[in-house]
N, CA, C and O of each residue as an XYZ file, in Angstrom:
840
protein
N     -61.424     37.816    167.578
C     -59.878     37.967    167.763
C     -59.665     39.269    168.243
O     -60.229     40.244    167.747
N     -58.773     39.344    169.311
C     -58.708     40.534    170.060
C     -57.912     41.603    169.164
O     -56.884     41.353    168.534
N     -58.472     42.648    169.214
C     -58.066     43.973    168.573
C     -56.969     44.731    169.244
O     -57.198     45.268    170.328
N     -55.683     44.823    168.627
C     -54.316     45.398    169.527
C     -54.134     46.844    168.617
O     -54.188     46.954    167.393
N     -53.944     47.709    169.446
C     -53.692     48.871    168.898
C     -52.168     48.912    168.307
O     -51.253     48.202    168.725
N     -52.076     49.768    167.373
C     -50.935     49.860    166.492
C     -50.044     50.881    167.481
O     -50.298     52.077    167.625
N     -48.972     50.176    168.117
C     -48.052     51.068    168.876
C     -46.524     51.081    168.456
O     -45.552     51.236    169.194
N     -46.557     50.866    166.988
C     -45.083     50.498    166.709
C     -44.017     51.836    166.705
O     -42.800     51.723    166.853
N     -44.658     52.976    166.528
C     -44.369     54.161    166.652
C     -44.151     54.662    168.121
O     -44.019     55.878    168.265
N     -44.111     54.054    168.953
C     -44.492     54.681    170.507
C     -43.554     54.613    171.314
O     -43.438     55.416    172.239
N     -42.447     53.307    171.019
C     -41.313     52.925    171.767
C     -40.111     53.775    171.816
O     -39.410     53.877    170.809
N     -39.766     54.498    173.093
C     -38.929     55.569    172.881
C     -37.369     55.039    172.943
O     -36.434     55.839    172.976
N     -37.194     53.706    172.955
C     -35.993     53.103    172.646
C     -35.685     52.568    171.293
O     -34.520     52.306    170.992
N     -36.743     52.380    170.401
C     -36.823     51.845    169.112
C     -37.296     53.013    168.065
O     -37.146     52.876    166.851
N     -37.766     53.944    168.542
C     -38.482     55.115    167.499
C     -37.826     56.736    167.901
O     -38.240     57.355    168.881
N     -36.951     57.179    167.145
C     -36.324     58.330    167.621
C     -37.391     59.514    167.391
O     -36.992     60.679    167.422
N     -38.646     59.238    167.177
C     -39.459     60.412    167.391
C     -40.405     60.223    168.492
O     -41.194     61.102    168.838
N     -40.310     58.904    169.118
C     -41.232     58.793    170.309
C     -40.118     58.846    171.452
O     -40.445     58.397    172.551
N     -38.833     59.356    171.287
C     -37.771     59.564    172.486
C     -37.990     60.791    173.515
O     -37.617     60.802    174.689
N     -38.493     61.551    173.012
C     -38.826     63.006    173.761
C     -40.242     62.903    173.919
O     -40.606     63.737    174.749
N     -41.164     62.251    173.484
C     -42.630     62.192    173.660
C     -43.270     61.146    174.788
O     -44.195     61.440    175.546
N     -42.691     60.069    174.747
C     -43.247     59.111    175.592
C     -42.274     58.576    176.449
O     -41.083     58.565    176.138
N     -42.747     58.088    177.614
C     -41.951     57.471    178.744
C     -42.083     56.140    178.948
O     -43.154     55.605    178.661
N     -40.940     55.337    179.516
C     -41.021     53.986    179.627
C     -40.920     53.740    181.090
O     -40.729     54.702    181.834
N     -41.035     52.493    181.585
C     -40.893     51.891    182.861
C     -40.276     51.113    183.054
O     -40.447     50.647    181.928
N     -39.497     50.305    183.574
C     -38.972     49.011    183.989
C     -39.455     48.213    185.062
O     -39.386     48.835    186.122
N     -39.866     47.198    185.167
C     -40.548     46.478    186.378
C     -39.546     45.204    186.814
O     -39.380     44.161    186.180
N     -38.986     45.561    187.966
C     -38.004     44.599    188.638
C     -38.537     43.442    188.969
O     -38.814     43.393    190.167
N     -38.772     42.551    188.407
C     -39.483     41.173    188.806
C     -39.021     39.877    188.697
O     -39.483     38.790    189.045
N     -37.627     40.356    187.929
C     -36.647     39.034    187.640
C     -35.541     39.092    188.404
O     -34.545     39.571    187.863
N     -35.441     38.678    189.683
C     -34.360     39.026    190.487
C     -33.083     37.749    190.148
O     -31.933     38.060    190.458
N     -33.253     36.743    189.696
C     -32.396     35.487    189.401
C     -31.361     35.728    188.034
O     -31.589     36.662    187.265
N     -30.600     35.108    187.890
C     -29.736     35.044    186.494
C     -29.438     33.622    186.231
O     -29.146     32.859    187.152
N     -29.497     33.293    185.155
C     -29.005     32.118    184.563
C     -27.502     31.930    183.991
O     -26.934     30.921    183.570
N     -27.129     33.070    184.109
C     -25.319     32.936    183.827
C     -24.863     33.628    184.759
O     -25.541     34.267    185.563
N     -23.328     33.532    184.711
C     -22.559     34.420    185.838
C     -21.679     34.929    184.853
O     -20.766     34.190    184.483
N     -21.803     36.202    184.302
C     -20.770     37.152    183.435
C     -19.432     37.408    184.562
O     -19.497     37.533    185.784
N     -18.402     37.429    183.797
C     -17.115     37.934    184.652
C     -17.172     39.231    184.915
O     -16.732     39.740    185.946
N     -17.715     39.826    184.001
C     -17.942     41.491    183.827
C     -18.894     42.327    184.817
O     -18.826     43.511    185.145
N     -19.984     41.121    185.257
C     -21.137     41.682    185.681
C     -20.802     41.986    187.388
O     -20.217     41.196    188.130
N     -21.357     43.388    187.787
C     -21.546     43.662    188.932
C     -22.739     44.422    189.532
O     -22.836     45.641    189.399
N     -23.653     43.681    190.200
C     -24.884     44.145    190.665
C     -24.887     44.571    192.125
O     -25.947     44.676    192.743
N     -23.628     44.830    192.710
C     -23.591     44.842    194.001
C     -24.331     46.548    194.597
O     -24.863     46.660    195.701
N     -24.217     47.545    193.740
C     -24.495     48.805    194.240
C     -25.929     49.307    193.854
O     -26.542     48.932    192.854
N     -26.270     49.993    194.563
C     -27.656     50.580    194.423
C     -27.578     52.092    195.190
O     -27.519     52.278    196.405
N     -27.595     53.014    194.228
C     -27.756     54.397    195.029
C     -28.632     55.338    194.061
O     -29.038     54.957    192.963
N     -28.865     56.570    194.582
C     -29.234     57.491    193.679
C     -28.365     57.911    192.248
O     -28.849     58.426    191.240
N     -27.000     57.545    192.470
C     -26.188     57.763    191.155
C     -25.807     56.259    190.323
O     -24.847     56.064    189.578
N     -26.855     55.319    190.705
C     -26.119     54.052    190.184
C     -27.720     53.648    189.539
O     -28.636     53.039    190.091
N     -27.649     54.190    188.292
C     -29.092     53.688    187.591
C     -28.664     53.006    186.401
O     -28.454     53.711    185.414
N     -28.465     51.541    186.295
C     -28.415     51.001    185.027
C     -28.835     49.740    185.359
O     -28.998     49.403    186.532
N     -29.051     48.914    184.292
C     -29.588     47.391    184.235
C     -28.848     46.719    185.295
O     -27.680     47.003    185.561
N     -29.570     45.770    185.941
C     -28.896     44.942    186.812
C     -29.187     45.800    188.299
O     -29.165     45.029    189.258
N     -29.371     46.790    188.553
C     -29.341     47.363    189.944
C     -30.795     47.716    190.061
O     -31.534     48.216    189.213
N     -31.073     47.310    191.421
C     -32.682     47.824    191.912
C     -32.862     47.932    193.219
O     -32.061     47.355    193.955
N     -33.861     48.630    193.739
C     -33.691     49.147    194.975
C     -34.657     47.754    195.884
O     -34.562     47.458    197.075
N     -35.475     47.166    194.903
C     -36.382     46.230    195.357
C     -36.792     45.130    194.328
O     -36.726     45.314    193.113
N     -37.148     44.169    194.810
C     -37.767     43.329    193.634
C     -39.396     43.122    193.728
O     -39.860     42.924    194.851
N     -40.218     43.156    192.683
C     -41.620     43.100    193.089
C     -42.175     41.463    192.324
O     -41.827     40.805    191.343
N     -43.100     41.336    193.302
C     -44.064     40.013    192.591
C     -44.776     40.572    191.719
O     -45.039     41.774    191.690
N     -45.217     39.560    190.780
C     -46.242     40.124    189.689
C     -47.468     41.259    189.954
O     -47.746     42.239    189.262
N     -48.035     40.830    191.068
C     -49.307     41.423    191.280
C     -48.656     42.728    191.837
O     -49.102     43.787    191.394
N     -47.838     42.763    192.586
C     -47.250     44.338    192.870
C     -46.471     45.121    191.818
O     -46.184     46.311    191.943
N     -46.167     44.394    190.818
C     -45.835     45.248    189.375
C     -46.972     45.894    188.857
O     -46.854     46.987    188.303
N     -48.114     45.309    188.984
C     -49.295     45.683    188.471
C     -49.806     46.749    189.174
O     -50.223     47.759    188.609
N     -49.803     46.577    190.530
C     -50.308     47.873    191.346
C     -49.369     49.049    191.353
O     -49.771     50.187    191.593
N     -47.949     48.726    191.052
C     -47.156     49.791    191.102
C     -47.313     50.563    189.686
O     -47.188     51.787    189.650
N     -47.583     49.829    188.551
C     -47.815     50.513    187.456
C     -48.953     51.342    187.448
O     -48.853     52.485    187.003
N     -49.844     50.985    187.810
C     -51.169     51.504    188.087
C     -51.172     52.742    188.910
O     -52.020     53.596    188.652
N     -50.158     52.973    190.056
C     -50.278     54.229    190.701
C     -49.196     55.161    189.724
O     -49.496     56.350    189.618
N     -48.124     54.752    189.103
C     -47.451     55.348    188.601
C     -47.950     56.191    187.252
O     -47.670     57.328    186.874
N     -48.808     55.158    186.684
C     -49.491     55.479    185.309
C     -50.729     56.805    185.537
O     -51.305     57.404    184.628
N     -50.881     56.992    186.862
C     -52.032     58.206    187.340
C     -50.926     59.548    187.573
O     -51.334     60.708    187.642
N     -49.697     59.229    187.662
C     -48.693     60.303    187.858
C     -48.357     60.714    186.715
O     -48.332     61.917    186.454
N     -48.001     59.659    185.733
C     -47.022     60.020    184.583
C     -47.896     59.670    183.396
O     -48.062     58.464    183.214
N     -48.433     60.435    182.630
C     -49.547     60.043    181.812
C     -49.094     59.494    180.481
O     -49.976     58.926    179.836
N     -47.731     59.560    179.874
C     -47.221     59.501    178.582
C     -46.432     58.264    178.826
O     -45.475     58.231    178.053
N     -46.477     57.371    179.512
C     -45.686     56.156    179.597
C     -46.530     55.078    178.515
O     -47.672     54.655    178.692
N     -45.577     54.757    177.299
C     -46.214     54.036    176.343
C     -45.873     52.734    176.488
O     -46.634     51.795    176.254
N     -44.539     52.628    176.939
C     -43.752     51.342    177.109
C     -43.456     50.718    178.484
O     -43.029     51.423    179.398
N     -43.678     49.403    178.638
C     -43.494     48.760    180.052
C     -42.411     47.725    179.579
O     -42.606     47.205    178.481
N     -41.280     47.367    180.295
C     -40.305     46.593    180.049
C     -39.904     45.912    181.468
O     -40.024     46.451    182.569
N     -39.329     44.421    181.164
C     -38.773     43.772    182.157
C     -37.656     43.776    181.754
O     -37.462     43.471    180.577
N     -36.298     44.210    182.818
C     -34.932     44.196    182.277
C     -34.067     43.714    183.360
O     -32.882     44.045    183.410
N     -34.772     42.721    184.483
C     -33.863     42.398    185.282
C     -34.464     42.542    186.760
O     -35.685     42.424    186.867
N     -33.772     42.765    187.800
C     -32.293     43.051    187.817
C     -31.583     41.731    187.431
O     -30.362     41.865    187.354
N     -32.115     40.317    187.135
C     -31.304     39.180    186.671
C     -31.962     39.418    185.137
O     -32.183     40.391    184.415
N     -32.144     37.960    185.062
C     -32.447     37.626    183.205
C     -33.879     37.405    183.530
O     -34.184     36.786    184.550
N     -34.738     37.859    182.749
C     -36.359     37.847    182.589
C     -36.670     35.980    182.337
O     -37.747     35.414    182.526
N     -35.765     35.535    182.014
C     -36.041     33.866    181.809
C     -35.418     32.895    182.705
O     -35.503     31.675    182.565
N     -34.670     33.618    183.806
C     -33.982     32.711    184.806
C     -35.356     31.904    185.735
O     -35.352     30.737    186.127
N     -36.205     32.689    185.875
C     -37.507     32.242    186.240
C     -38.632     32.781    185.618
O     -39.252     33.750    186.054
N     -38.935     32.085    184.475
C     -39.721     32.254    183.450
C     -41.007     32.490    183.853
O     -41.639     33.443    183.397
N     -41.553     31.589    184.806
C     -42.911     31.727    185.076
C     -43.430     33.003    185.621
O     -44.525     33.500    185.355
N     -42.459     33.512    186.468
C     -42.631     35.055    187.174
C     -42.706     36.200    185.982
O     -43.538     37.101    185.873
N     -41.838     35.962    185.316
C     -42.262     36.985    183.952
C     -43.297     36.801    183.009
O     -43.715     37.663    182.237
N     -43.697     35.617    183.111
C     -44.951     35.390    181.883
C     -46.201     35.624    182.865
O     -47.241     36.043    182.356
N     -46.163     35.425    183.977
C     -47.517     36.006    184.804
C     -47.604     37.437    184.789
O     -48.652     37.991    184.457
N     -46.428     38.171    185.175
C     -46.434     39.399    184.924
C     -47.030     40.091    183.563
O     -47.909     40.950    183.489
N     -46.419     39.572    182.691
C     -46.768     40.152    181.288
C     -48.433     39.756    181.109
O     -49.235     40.588    180.686
N     -48.770     38.567    181.439
C     -50.396     38.150    181.182
C     -50.818     39.166    182.163
O     -51.701     39.788    181.572
N     -50.675     39.673    183.330
C     -51.568     40.415    184.510
C     -51.456     41.851    183.504
O     -52.412     42.304    182.875
N     -50.348     42.319    183.512
C     -50.389     43.777    182.807
C     -50.975     43.898    181.460
O     -51.502     44.922    181.025
N     -50.841     42.730    180.801
C     -51.451     42.915    179.316
C     -53.035     42.953    179.222
O     -53.661     43.556    178.349
N     -53.620     42.165    180.326
C     -54.753     42.233    180.537
C     -55.642     43.533    181.267
O     -56.844     43.746    181.116
N     -54.883     44.154    181.921
C     -55.159     45.232    182.589
C     -54.576     46.694    181.702
O     -55.045     47.772    182.067
N     -53.663     46.680    180.669
C     -53.038     47.613    179.903
C     -52.810     47.282    178.709
O     -51.671     47.457    178.276
N     -53.772     46.751    177.910
C     -53.647     46.302    176.589
C     -53.035     47.081    175.561
O     -52.318     46.604    174.681
N     -53.395     48.552    175.713
C     -52.850     49.540    174.672
C     -51.404     49.705    174.877
O     -50.868     50.297    173.940
N     -50.607     49.350    175.843
C     -49.237     49.712    176.284
C     -48.425     48.363    175.531
O     -48.684     47.163    175.439
N     -47.174     49.354    174.997
C     -45.966     48.259    174.627
C     -45.468     47.416    175.550
O     -45.102     47.901    176.621
N     -45.390     46.448    175.397
C     -44.527     45.298    176.456
C     -43.294     44.707    175.608
O     -43.296     43.998    174.602
N     -42.295     45.219    176.324
C     -40.797     44.613    176.117
C     -40.232     43.920    177.097
O     -40.640     43.864    178.257
N     -39.328     43.405    176.664
C     -38.176     42.779    177.720
C     -36.651     42.652    177.135
O     -36.365     42.737    175.941
N     -35.687     42.422    178.258
C     -34.486     42.245    177.910
C     -34.079     40.816    178.402
O     -34.624     40.331    179.394
N     -33.075     40.119    177.669
C     -32.713     38.933    178.214
C     -31.387     38.735    177.542
O     -30.972     39.657    176.840
N     -30.592     37.524    177.685
C     -29.470     37.137    177.171
C     -29.994     36.283    176.151
O     -29.302     36.077    175.154
N     -31.033     35.799    176.255
C     -31.601     34.655    175.158
C     -31.364     33.248    175.499
O     -31.835     32.351    174.801
N     -30.630     33.006    176.575
C     -30.396     31.619    176.886
C     -31.812     30.809    177.111
O     -31.762     29.694    176.592
N     -32.782     31.036    177.615
C     -34.105     30.409    177.716
C     -35.313     31.038    177.375
O     -36.387     30.819    177.935
N     -35.093     31.953    176.294
C     -36.219     32.416    175.529
C     -37.164     31.557    174.751
O     -38.385     31.498    174.892
N     -36.261     30.772    173.741
C     -37.031     30.263    172.777
C     -38.419     29.273    173.179
O     -39.414     29.173    172.461
N     -38.244     28.664    174.342
C     -39.466     28.018    174.645
C     -40.842     28.884    174.949
O     -41.911     28.275    174.955
N     -40.820     29.984    175.144
C     -41.876     31.100    175.355
C     -42.181     32.060    174.195
O     -43.069     32.909    174.273
N     -41.242     31.847    172.895
C     -41.765     33.123    172.043
C     -42.845     33.064    171.727
O     -43.446     34.137    171.680
N     -43.567     31.847    171.380
C     -45.053     31.974    170.990
C     -45.982     32.373    172.109
O     -47.024     32.950    171.799
N     -45.757     32.165    173.185
C     -46.631     32.679    174.211
C     -46.248     34.389    174.302
O     -47.116     35.218    174.574
N     -45.107     34.679    174.084
C     -44.885     36.297    174.048
C     -45.518     36.793    172.914
O     -45.857     37.973    173.013
N     -45.801     36.183    171.764
C     -46.354     36.957    170.681
C     -47.705     36.809    171.014
O     -48.334     37.812    170.677
N     -48.619     35.676    171.712
C     -49.765     35.627    172.008
C     -50.149     36.847    172.954
O     -51.175     37.495    172.744
N     -49.100     37.194    174.227
C     -49.357     38.403    174.984
C     -48.802     39.708    174.376
O     -48.349     40.563    175.137
N     -48.815     39.924    172.904
C     -48.494     41.379    172.472
C     -47.206     41.653    172.905
O     -46.881     42.838    172.829
N     -46.333     40.821    173.367
C     -44.779     41.467    173.507
C     -44.132     41.642    172.057
O     -43.860     40.771    171.231
N     -43.951     43.168    171.987
C     -43.635     43.425    170.391
C     -42.201     43.814    170.307
O     -41.777     44.017    169.169
N     -41.350     43.958    171.335
C     -39.764     44.060    171.412
C     -39.289     43.564    172.240
O     -39.797     43.517    173.360
N     -37.933     42.934    171.867
C     -37.347     42.211    172.933
C     -35.798     42.693    172.526
O     -35.341     42.815    171.389
N     -35.183     42.911    173.704
C     -33.486     43.240    173.365
C     -32.879     41.982    174.134
O     -33.171     41.639    175.280
N     -31.881     41.301    173.180
C     -31.199     40.263    173.516
C     -29.609     41.007    173.734
O     -29.120     41.801    172.930
N     -28.964     40.554    174.984
C     -27.704     40.733    174.845
C     -26.631     39.630    174.352
O     -26.394     38.610    174.999
N     -25.988     39.972    173.082
C     -25.021     39.104    172.551
C     -23.909     39.697    172.530
O     -23.807     40.768    171.931
N     -22.753     39.079    173.232
C     -21.498     39.627    173.584
C     -20.308     39.196    172.377
O     -19.251     39.755    172.085
N     -20.809     38.251    171.952
C     -19.779     37.407    170.880
C     -20.364     36.505    170.071
O     -21.518     36.143    170.300
N     -19.677     36.037    169.053
C     -20.156     34.576    168.528
C     -18.938     33.862    168.372
O     -18.895     32.977    167.518
N     -17.962     34.109    169.055
C     -16.695     33.223    168.861
C     -16.710     32.371    170.373
O     -17.141     32.827    171.431
N     -16.228     31.266    170.198
C     -16.340     30.339    171.459
C     -15.138     30.772    172.208
O     -15.365     31.104    173.371
N     -14.070     30.834    171.858
C     -12.894     31.372    172.701
C     -13.105     32.655    173.605
O     -12.598     32.835    174.713
N     -13.973     33.536    172.906
C     -14.211     34.747    173.388
C     -15.322     34.448    174.674
O     -15.237     34.812    175.847
N     -16.235     33.763    174.096
C     -17.198     33.381    175.246
C     -16.819     32.612    176.581
O     -17.317     32.734    177.700
N     -15.839     31.822    176.163
C     -15.327     31.359    177.282
C     -14.793     32.180    178.340
O     -14.803     31.819    179.517
N     -14.284     33.384    177.899
C     -13.493     34.265    178.859
C     -14.728     35.405    179.257
O     -14.314     36.252    180.049
N     -15.870     35.541    178.933
C     -16.932     36.303    179.387
C     -17.669     35.660    180.257
O     -17.724     36.305    181.304
N     -18.435     34.392    180.313
C     -19.055     33.655    181.067
C     -18.544     32.555    181.837
O     -18.082     31.553    181.290
N     -18.621     32.730    183.372
C     -17.796     31.767    184.459
C     -18.777     30.610    184.252
O     -18.361     29.452    184.299
N     -19.872     30.843    184.059
C     -20.797     29.581    183.984
C     -22.121     29.799    183.234
O     -22.467     30.965    183.043
N     -22.846     28.863    182.817
C     -24.229     29.016    182.187
C     -25.112     27.906    182.611
O     -24.945     26.758    182.201
N     -26.108     28.268    183.481
C     -27.241     27.102    183.783
C     -28.448     26.937    182.707
O     -29.314     27.783    182.483
N     -28.320     25.704    182.110
C     -29.455     25.602    181.208
C     -29.942     24.013    181.283
O     -29.250     23.010    181.458
N     -31.508     24.150    181.069
C     -32.051     23.168    181.527
C     -31.662     22.211    182.774
O     -31.780     20.986    182.757
N     -31.255     22.858    183.687
C     -31.046     22.478    185.293
C     -29.926     21.942    185.250
O     -29.742     21.126    186.153
N     -28.827     22.131    184.314
C     -27.460     21.637    184.451
C     -26.471     23.326    184.186
O     -26.706     24.285    183.451
N     -25.563     23.098    184.985
C     -24.548     23.985    185.032
C     -23.438     23.735    184.168
O     -22.825     22.690    184.388
N     -22.957     24.631    183.022
C     -21.756     24.500    182.145
C     -20.787     25.653    182.419
O     -21.010     26.843    182.644
N     -19.567     24.912    182.329
C     -18.540     25.767    182.384
C     -17.579     25.416    180.988
O     -17.591     24.389    180.309
N     -16.685     26.749    180.811
C     -15.902     26.584    179.982
C     -16.359     26.502    178.475
O     -17.184     27.331    178.090
N     -15.795     25.399    177.455
C     -16.406     25.495    176.401
C     -17.721     25.092    176.047
O     -18.263     25.468    175.008
N     -18.379     24.153    177.081
C     -19.588     23.885    177.013
C     -20.680     24.912    177.386
O     -21.817     24.882    176.917
N     -20.272     25.733    178.186
C     -20.979     27.025    178.387
C     -21.136     27.919    177.299
O     -22.197     28.510    177.097
N     -19.929     28.070    176.451
C     -19.812     28.983    175.814
C     -20.626     28.421    174.609
O     -21.469     29.174    174.119
N     -20.476     27.289    174.128
C     -21.168     26.734    173.166
C     -23.040     26.612    173.316
O     -23.853     26.622    172.391
N     -23.258     26.519    174.547
C     -24.602     26.383    175.009
C     -25.178     27.842    174.501
O     -26.054     28.002    173.651
N     -24.439     28.920    175.264
C     -24.804     30.241    175.235
C     -24.887     30.506    173.548
O     -25.724     31.264    173.058
N     -24.321     30.085    173.096
C     -24.230     30.510    171.498
C     -25.017     29.774    170.645
O     -25.284     30.265    169.548
N     -25.449     28.659    170.949
C     -26.488     27.875    170.161
C     -27.907     28.632    170.679
O     -28.709     29.136    169.893
N     -28.054     28.621    172.006
C     -29.259     28.984    172.317
C     -29.649     30.618    171.987
O     -30.821     30.994    171.995
N     -28.675     31.400    171.739
C     -28.791     32.954    171.333
C     -29.233     32.798    170.182
O     -30.136     33.548    169.809
N     -28.808     31.957    169.454
C     -29.286     31.820    167.787
C     -30.732     31.468    167.675
O     -31.633     32.067    167.086
N     -30.754     30.436    168.324
C     -32.211     29.854    168.156
C     -33.240     30.984    168.533
O     -34.159     31.355    167.802
N     -32.929     31.508    169.871
C     -33.929     32.661    170.288
C     -33.954     34.004    169.351
O     -34.923     34.761    169.291
N     -33.002     34.139    168.790
C     -33.034     35.195    167.837
C     -33.850     35.237    166.643
O     -34.565     36.164    166.263
N     -33.585     33.738    165.919
C     -34.370     33.466    164.851
C     -35.790     33.205    165.306
O     -36.693     33.655    164.601
N     -36.085     32.546    166.374
C     -37.383     32.345    166.836
C     -38.378     33.602    167.027
O     -39.591     33.547    166.825
N     -37.781     34.562    167.384
C     -38.132     35.843    167.914
C     -38.637     36.516    166.294
O     -39.811     36.685    165.964
N     -37.546     36.796    165.524
C     -37.833     37.163    164.193
C     -39.085     36.499    163.395
O     -39.963     37.075    162.752
N     -38.924     35.303    163.599
C     -39.896     34.453    162.878
C     -41.503     34.783    163.103
O     -42.438     34.656    162.312
N     -41.479     35.294    164.591
C     -42.832     35.471    165.214
C     -43.144     36.985    164.973
O     -44.036     37.549    165.609
N     -42.442     37.575    164.108
C     -42.625     39.241    164.007
C     -42.447     40.142    165.109
O     -42.790     41.324    165.156
N     -41.813     39.387    166.079
C     -41.218     40.256    167.081
C     -39.737     41.328    166.800
O     -38.724     40.809    166.331
N     -39.760     42.522    167.070
C     -38.688     43.126    166.738
C     -37.801     43.134    167.835
O     -38.177     43.308    168.994
N     -36.342     42.903    167.406
C     -35.325     42.553    168.111
C     -34.185     43.475    167.719
O     -33.749     43.718    166.594
N     -33.638     44.127    169.411
C     -32.433     44.765    169.132
C     -31.472     44.067    169.860
O     -31.752     43.543    170.939
N     -30.339     44.016    169.351
C     -29.287     43.309    169.695
C     -28.188     44.166    170.679
O     -27.602     45.108    170.147
N     -27.980     43.937    171.710
C     -27.021     44.773    172.695
C     -25.863     44.301    173.038
O     -25.981     43.351    173.812
N     -24.512     44.644    172.713
C     -23.437     44.180    173.215
C     -22.457     44.925    174.150
O     -22.054     46.041    173.824
N     -22.030     44.294    175.396
C     -21.235     44.821    176.019
C     -19.866     44.956    175.604
O     -19.294     43.885    175.400
N     -19.294     45.857    175.453
C     -17.791     46.133    175.074
C     -16.837     45.934    176.321
O     -16.898     46.702    177.281
N     -15.961     44.883    176.267
C     -15.153     44.446    177.349
C     -13.757     44.684    176.731
O     -13.365     43.922    175.847
N     -12.922     45.804    177.198
C     -11.783     45.902    176.700
C     -10.888     44.687    176.781
O     -11.011     43.961    177.768
N      -9.899     44.354    175.746
C      -9.202     43.405    175.885
C      -9.640     41.867    175.499
O      -8.901     40.907    175.282
N     -11.084     41.938    175.480
C     -11.841     40.645    175.242
C     -12.681     40.650    174.004
O     -12.550     39.795    173.129
N     -13.504     41.579    173.948
C     -14.464     41.442    172.698
C     -14.433     42.850    172.023
O     -15.409     43.102    171.316
N     -13.600     43.673    172.115
C     -13.604     45.222    171.779
C     -13.329     44.906    170.129
O     -13.993     45.644    169.400
N     -12.680     44.178    169.603
C     -12.521     43.927    168.409
C     -13.536     43.302    167.798
O     -13.307     43.126    166.601
N     -14.699     42.853    168.214
C     -15.715     41.945    167.618
C     -17.040     42.817    167.380
O     -18.033     42.158    167.071
N     -17.160     43.894    167.459
C     -18.402     44.777    167.471
C     -18.786     44.905    166.019
O     -19.986     45.084    165.809
N     -18.077     44.852    165.106
C     -18.209     45.017    163.824
C     -18.981     43.841    163.196
O     -19.930     43.929    162.417
N     -18.313     42.548    163.751
C     -18.545     41.371    163.511
C     -19.895     40.639    163.698
O     -20.548     39.852    163.013
N     -20.076     41.357    165.184
C     -21.411     40.885    165.628
C     -22.814     41.648    165.020
O     -23.934     41.150    164.906
N     -22.355     43.067    164.661
C     -23.209     43.847    163.672
C     -23.489     43.063    162.525
O     -24.632     42.639    162.352
N     -22.621     42.832    161.760
C     -22.795     42.140    160.434
C     -23.453     40.637    160.858
O     -24.124     40.042    160.016
N     -23.267     40.144    161.983
C     -23.806     38.482    161.859
C     -25.583     38.759    162.217
O     -26.366     37.809    162.232
């Protein structure tokens, strides 16, 4: 059995002691998205626009490894490698999983994390665990169907596009399945919520409790 180093205290997003000591890097290998959010805008990219969903270019899995290899020579304290877009990590799951496998093979000591809306995560949870993905961030914006109908213009799941109530129901069901499956595998999960004024800004406490 492969021995994996204990990296639980090295993730700068999950451990306050690691925040100023270790660096993280995001690899833009996931260009597509499986949902259309009414609040999302990935149009802009400049030196002043540094947020999830925006990138200057998209890398193929082998390019991501080469990029990480080069950056690691310049920045010695990178502890964490993540995939956070610019789309969703599981809109093209094969690309994401290939990147994870290649990097885990060359950098087994690094923490690997990813961000997703949770829609298509569940089928890959066991494989994520196998390749030592230890941290996952899920974006969950509501647990109410009426609110989710306002947030998502459409949802693409199992090669079908859903709108309205079916989009909301599909998103809600799959997010809960993904969340429970990740936790069951011992993967640390952080839930992010986008506060949308007038839409879900009164639901943050409800989401936190859930």
